[in-house]
């Protein structure tokens, strides 16, 4: 709960598709699946390499869920698919026993 920014690798083996799609770019979206309740200072960001960046609000804790989807910029031409299956990401922020002042 008092940690501030947190980085963690959460996605692995990210692929844009077959060997002819190597030059495509990928982006993630993370949409709240549960009310944020102020646990995070803002929405999480997911970098194209699968690294999650979150900022925890001081003295807040609990679970929060996001629906995460990966997109590539290849489009739908010739039967293409530019959207992954959406996965649920649940973040658990644990309370800290703060010493008395």
PDB file of C-alpha atoms in Angstrom:
ATOM      1  CA  UNK A   1       0.000   0.000   0.000  1.00  0.00           C
ATOM      2  CA  UNK A   2       2.922   2.398   0.516  1.00  0.00           C
ATOM      3  CA  UNK A   3       5.007   1.246  -2.448  1.00  0.00           C
ATOM      4  CA  UNK A   4       4.409   3.952  -5.067  1.00  0.00           C
ATOM      5  CA  UNK A   5       5.352   2.814  -8.595  1.00  0.00           C
ATOM      6  CA  UNK A   6       5.569  -0.878  -9.349  1.00  0.00           C
ATOM      7  CA  UNK A   7       6.892  -2.548 -12.490  1.00  0.00           C
ATOM      8  CA  UNK A   8       6.310  -6.226 -13.231  1.00  0.00           C
ATOM      9  CA  UNK A   9       6.560  -8.425 -16.296  1.00  0.00           C
ATOM     10  CA  UNK A  10       3.065  -9.901 -16.761  1.00  0.00           C
ATOM     11  CA  UNK A  11       2.882 -10.879 -20.439  1.00  0.00           C
ATOM     12  CA  UNK A  12       5.265 -13.252 -22.182  1.00  0.00           C
ATOM     13  CA  UNK A  13       5.738 -14.645 -25.703  1.00  0.00           C
ATOM     14  CA  UNK A  14       4.016 -11.627 -27.276  1.00  0.00           C
ATOM     15  CA  UNK A  15       3.519 -12.141 -30.991  1.00  0.00           C
ATOM     16  CA  UNK A  16       1.958 -10.129 -33.809  1.00  0.00           C
ATOM     17  CA  UNK A  17       1.125 -13.301 -35.720  1.00  0.00           C
ATOM     18  CA  UNK A  18       2.912 -15.315 -38.378  1.00  0.00           C
ATOM     19  CA  UNK A  19       6.379 -14.717 -39.876  1.00  0.00           C
ATOM     20  CA  UNK A  20       4.968 -12.207 -42.403  1.00  0.00           C
ATOM     21  CA  UNK A  21       3.709  -9.906 -39.642  1.00  0.00           C
ATOM     22  CA  UNK A  22       6.998  -9.247 -37.844  1.00  0.00           C
ATOM     23  CA  UNK A  23       6.883  -5.478 -38.552  1.00  0.00           C
ATOM     24  CA  UNK A  24       3.574  -4.838 -36.794  1.00  0.00           C
ATOM     25  CA  UNK A  25       3.356  -2.870 -33.551  1.00  0.00           C
ATOM     26  CA  UNK A  26       1.382  -4.030 -30.511  1.00  0.00           C
ATOM     27  CA  UNK A  27      -0.498  -2.141 -27.818  1.00  0.00           C
ATOM     28  CA  UNK A  28      -2.409  -3.249 -24.731  1.00  0.00           C
ATOM     29  CA  UNK A  29      -5.621  -1.863 -23.289  1.00  0.00           C
ATOM     30  CA  UNK A  30      -6.580  -2.359 -19.638  1.00  0.00           C
ATOM     31  CA  UNK A  31     -10.188  -1.550 -18.815  1.00  0.00           C
ATOM     32  CA  UNK A  32     -11.499  -1.687 -15.230  1.00  0.00           C
ATOM     33  CA  UNK A  33     -13.533  -4.839 -14.574  1.00  0.00           C
ATOM     34  CA  UNK A  34     -14.259  -3.814 -10.980  1.00  0.00           C
ATOM     35  CA  UNK A  35     -14.626  -0.331  -9.469  1.00  0.00           C
ATOM     36  CA  UNK A  36     -11.103   1.070  -8.928  1.00  0.00           C
ATOM     37  CA  UNK A  37     -11.965   2.368  -5.410  1.00  0.00           C
ATOM     38  CA  UNK A  38      -8.932   4.678  -5.485  1.00  0.00           C
ATOM     39  CA  UNK A  39      -6.455   1.834  -4.920  1.00  0.00           C
ATOM     40  CA  UNK A  40      -4.354   2.978  -7.865  1.00  0.00           C
ATOM     41  CA  UNK A  41      -3.424   6.611  -8.493  1.00  0.00           C
ATOM     42  CA  UNK A  42      -4.368   6.159 -12.170  1.00  0.00           C
ATOM     43  CA  UNK A  43      -4.975   3.454 -14.719  1.00  0.00           C
ATOM     44  CA  UNK A  44      -2.258   0.846 -15.175  1.00  0.00           C
ATOM     45  CA  UNK A  45      -0.105   1.074 -18.272  1.00  0.00           C
ATOM     46  CA  UNK A  46       1.097  -1.954 -20.160  1.00  0.00           C
ATOM     47  CA  UNK A  47       4.128  -1.534 -22.370  1.00  0.00           C
ATOM     48  CA  UNK A  48       4.445  -3.445 -25.675  1.00  0.00           C
ATOM     49  CA  UNK A  49       7.015  -5.787 -24.075  1.00  0.00           C
ATOM     50  CA  UNK A  50       4.468  -6.938 -21.455  1.00  0.00           C
ATOM     51  CA  UNK A  51       5.683  -4.832 -18.526  1.00  0.00           C
ATOM     52  CA  UNK A  52       2.970  -3.528 -16.212  1.00  0.00           C
ATOM     53  CA  UNK A  53       3.403  -0.137 -14.549  1.00  0.00           C
ATOM     54  CA  UNK A  54       1.079   0.849 -11.698  1.00  0.00           C
ATOM     55  CA  UNK A  55       1.144   3.552  -9.037  1.00  0.00           C
ATOM     56  CA  UNK A  56      -0.489   2.557  -5.759  1.00  0.00           C
ATOM     57  CA  UNK A  57      -2.259   5.254  -3.758  1.00  0.00           C
ATOM     58  CA  UNK A  58      -0.761   5.619  -0.268  1.00  0.00           C
ATOM     59  CA  UNK A  59      -2.678   3.836   2.496  1.00  0.00           C
ATOM     60  CA  UNK A  60      -5.091   2.107   0.091  1.00  0.00           C
ATOM     61  CA  UNK A  61      -5.282  -1.654  -0.353  1.00  0.00           C
ATOM     62  CA  UNK A  62      -7.520  -4.338  -1.794  1.00  0.00           C
ATOM     63  CA  UNK A  63      -8.067  -6.179  -5.062  1.00  0.00           C
ATOM     64  CA  UNK A  64      -8.780  -4.578  -8.398  1.00  0.00           C
ATOM     65  CA  UNK A  65      -9.442  -6.311 -11.711  1.00  0.00           C
ATOM     66  CA  UNK A  66      -8.760  -5.174 -15.269  1.00  0.00           C
ATOM     67  CA  UNK A  67      -9.704  -6.738 -18.593  1.00  0.00           C
ATOM     68  CA  UNK A  68      -6.570  -6.699 -20.757  1.00  0.00           C
ATOM     69  CA  UNK A  69      -6.541  -7.003 -24.545  1.00  0.00           C
ATOM     70  CA  UNK A  70      -3.601  -6.962 -26.958  1.00  0.00           C
ATOM     71  CA  UNK A  71      -3.946  -5.288 -30.373  1.00  0.00           C
ATOM     72  CA  UNK A  72      -1.618  -5.154 -33.362  1.00  0.00           C
ATOM     73  CA  UNK A  73      -1.710  -2.571 -36.138  1.00  0.00           C
ATOM     74  CA  UNK A  74      -2.035  -5.135 -38.951  1.00  0.00           C
ATOM     75  CA  UNK A  75      -5.736  -4.625 -39.508  1.00  0.00           C
ATOM     76  CA  UNK A  76      -8.280  -7.097 -40.792  1.00  0.00           C
ATOM     77  CA  UNK A  77      -7.349  -7.259 -44.506  1.00  0.00           C
ATOM     78  CA  UNK A  78      -7.201 -10.739 -46.060  1.00  0.00           C
ATOM     79  CA  UNK A  79      -8.927 -12.329 -43.080  1.00  0.00           C
ATOM     80  CA  UNK A  80      -6.486 -10.916 -40.536  1.00  0.00           C
ATOM     81  CA  UNK A  81      -7.066 -10.712 -36.816  1.00  0.00           C
ATOM     82  CA  UNK A  82      -5.670  -7.755 -34.880  1.00  0.00           C
ATOM     83  CA  UNK A  83      -7.177  -8.436 -31.447  1.00  0.00           C
ATOM     84  CA  UNK A  84      -6.265 -11.035 -28.818  1.00  0.00           C
ATOM     85  CA  UNK A  85      -8.604 -12.827 -26.481  1.00  0.00           C
ATOM     86  CA  UNK A  86      -9.294 -10.584 -23.475  1.00  0.00           C
ATOM     87  CA  UNK A  87      -7.801 -11.814 -20.199  1.00  0.00           C
ATOM     88  CA  UNK A  88      -8.663 -10.743 -16.661  1.00  0.00           C
ATOM     89  CA  UNK A  89      -5.794  -9.340 -14.592  1.00  0.00           C
ATOM     90  CA  UNK A  90      -6.380  -9.144 -10.834  1.00  0.00           C
ATOM     91  CA  UNK A  91      -4.017  -6.972  -8.806  1.00  0.00           C
ATOM     92  CA  UNK A  92      -3.851  -7.448  -5.068  1.00  0.00           C
ATOM     93  CA  UNK A  93      -2.467  -4.627  -2.953  1.00  0.00           C
ATOM     94  CA  UNK A  94      -1.683  -5.775   0.570  1.00  0.00           C
ATOM     95  CA  UNK A  95      -2.012  -3.559   3.652  1.00  0.00           C
ATOM     96  CA  UNK A  96       1.085  -2.433   5.521  1.00  0.00           C
ATOM     97  CA  UNK A  97       1.224  -2.206   9.311  1.00  0.00           C
ATOM     98  CA  UNK A  98       2.243   1.441   9.640  1.00  0.00           C
ATOM     99  CA  UNK A  99       3.952   2.312  12.916  1.00  0.00           C
ATOM    100  CA  UNK A 100       2.161   4.803  15.204  1.00  0.00           C
ATOM    101  CA  UNK A 101       3.265   8.412  14.967  1.00  0.00           C
TER     102      UNK A 101
END
